[in-house]
């Protein structure tokens, strides 16, 4: 096919060749080898200081190619037009303490070198343990319409809740990406599989999904969640784990072992909900835990799948009620959850599809909302259908 544009370049071995762009491919020859990348695999290319740099994505890996070039401005412009990469202004938010503390190096060593070869601009914000500054929240939806989070589910939950309170209209205007740098990163697994690189690819190729959010109304606050609300064991164990965050991911194993040694607890509460078929359900009594999810709530590190039938864009939520079983039975159940969601067939489990639900406790109890801990006596949870545009692709389940 006749190229749309070509430019004369020199490889790092000082061989003269030409970069050729067609409507479907970018190709060149080097060392008697033909390099051909479909434009779906080309993320960007830039000419600067007599160097033409290209970044490609194949088999989940990025590859950078550098060529010497006298004048590549025209070719850069044609490439940019053909890739359809309209310049965006990204707000990049990274949480320096989430997960194993890799977000800053992931940002500077992986994402920014790629972004530098695209026409996009960005501003970076490093989170603190304080709330997001009002000045930043106010710019979202106006100055920034594209937000990239490098952190965990909690980092995004806090941002969305701040937007809901102060700048609600922005939620209809923005696109949100989450690149996994947290401990679980359930939302990122839902949207990009277990791959940081696929997350970057989905942003730069502009793959988006209109997905749901959960509106969570506690005694003191109204919050937004993308992934899960849990009480009982699913809140107590992460609450204990947060207190020993200094042990890194090992903290989850420590609290798991401690839970098996310490006296076992059941939690008394009332749960009511409106199921997706309109039927009302009410249960009062002891539970080991109740979890309500908006996606499968997988994580980066194992095959755990608390809500195997949930999708971020299903328009409803999935609830898992765990009967008050004892330690030995729970050990079996735990391994079933880890085994890609086999627990749904366990007799101690009630699995429900719902639109809204309410949990009432006898006294203030810990609630785990997207990994952040709250204390409340009651909580109402409602699905907000197709309330947010997420960067990602739903077929990347793995
Ligand atoms: N600079 C900082 N110093 C201390 N804490 C911070 C800082 N920035 C954010 N935080 C806290 O980090 C928490 C959010 O962490 P996040 O949930 O994203 O990570 P994670 O728990 O490792 O991941 P996941 O939620 O995916 O399991 C919030 O409680 C927030 O207050």
CSV table of C-alpha atoms in Angstrom, one decimal, residues 5 40 43 72 79 81 104 164 200 207 213 252 289 308 364-365 379:
chain,number,residue,atom,x,y,z
A,5,UNK,CA,3.7,9.9,4.5
A,40,UNK,CA,-3.5,-0.2,17.0
A,43,UNK,CA,0.9,4.7,20.9
A,72,UNK,CA,10.4,14.9,11.3
A,79,UNK,CA,1.3,10.2,12.6
A,81,UNK,CA,-3.5,12.8,13.0
A,104,UNK,CA,5.9,7.2,41.8
A,164,UNK,CA,-19.7,14.1,44.7
A,200,UNK,CA,-1.7,2.6,29.9
A,207,UNK,CA,-11.0,2.9,25.2
A,213,UNK,CA,-21.1,3.8,40.8
A,252,UNK,CA,-3.1,-9.3,55.4
A,289,UNK,CA,-20.2,-10.7,57.0
A,308,UNK,CA,-18.2,-13.6,40.3
A,364,UNK,CA,-21.5,1.8,65.6
A,365,UNK,CA,-19.7,-0.8,63.4
A,379,UNK,CA,-25.7,2.4,55.8
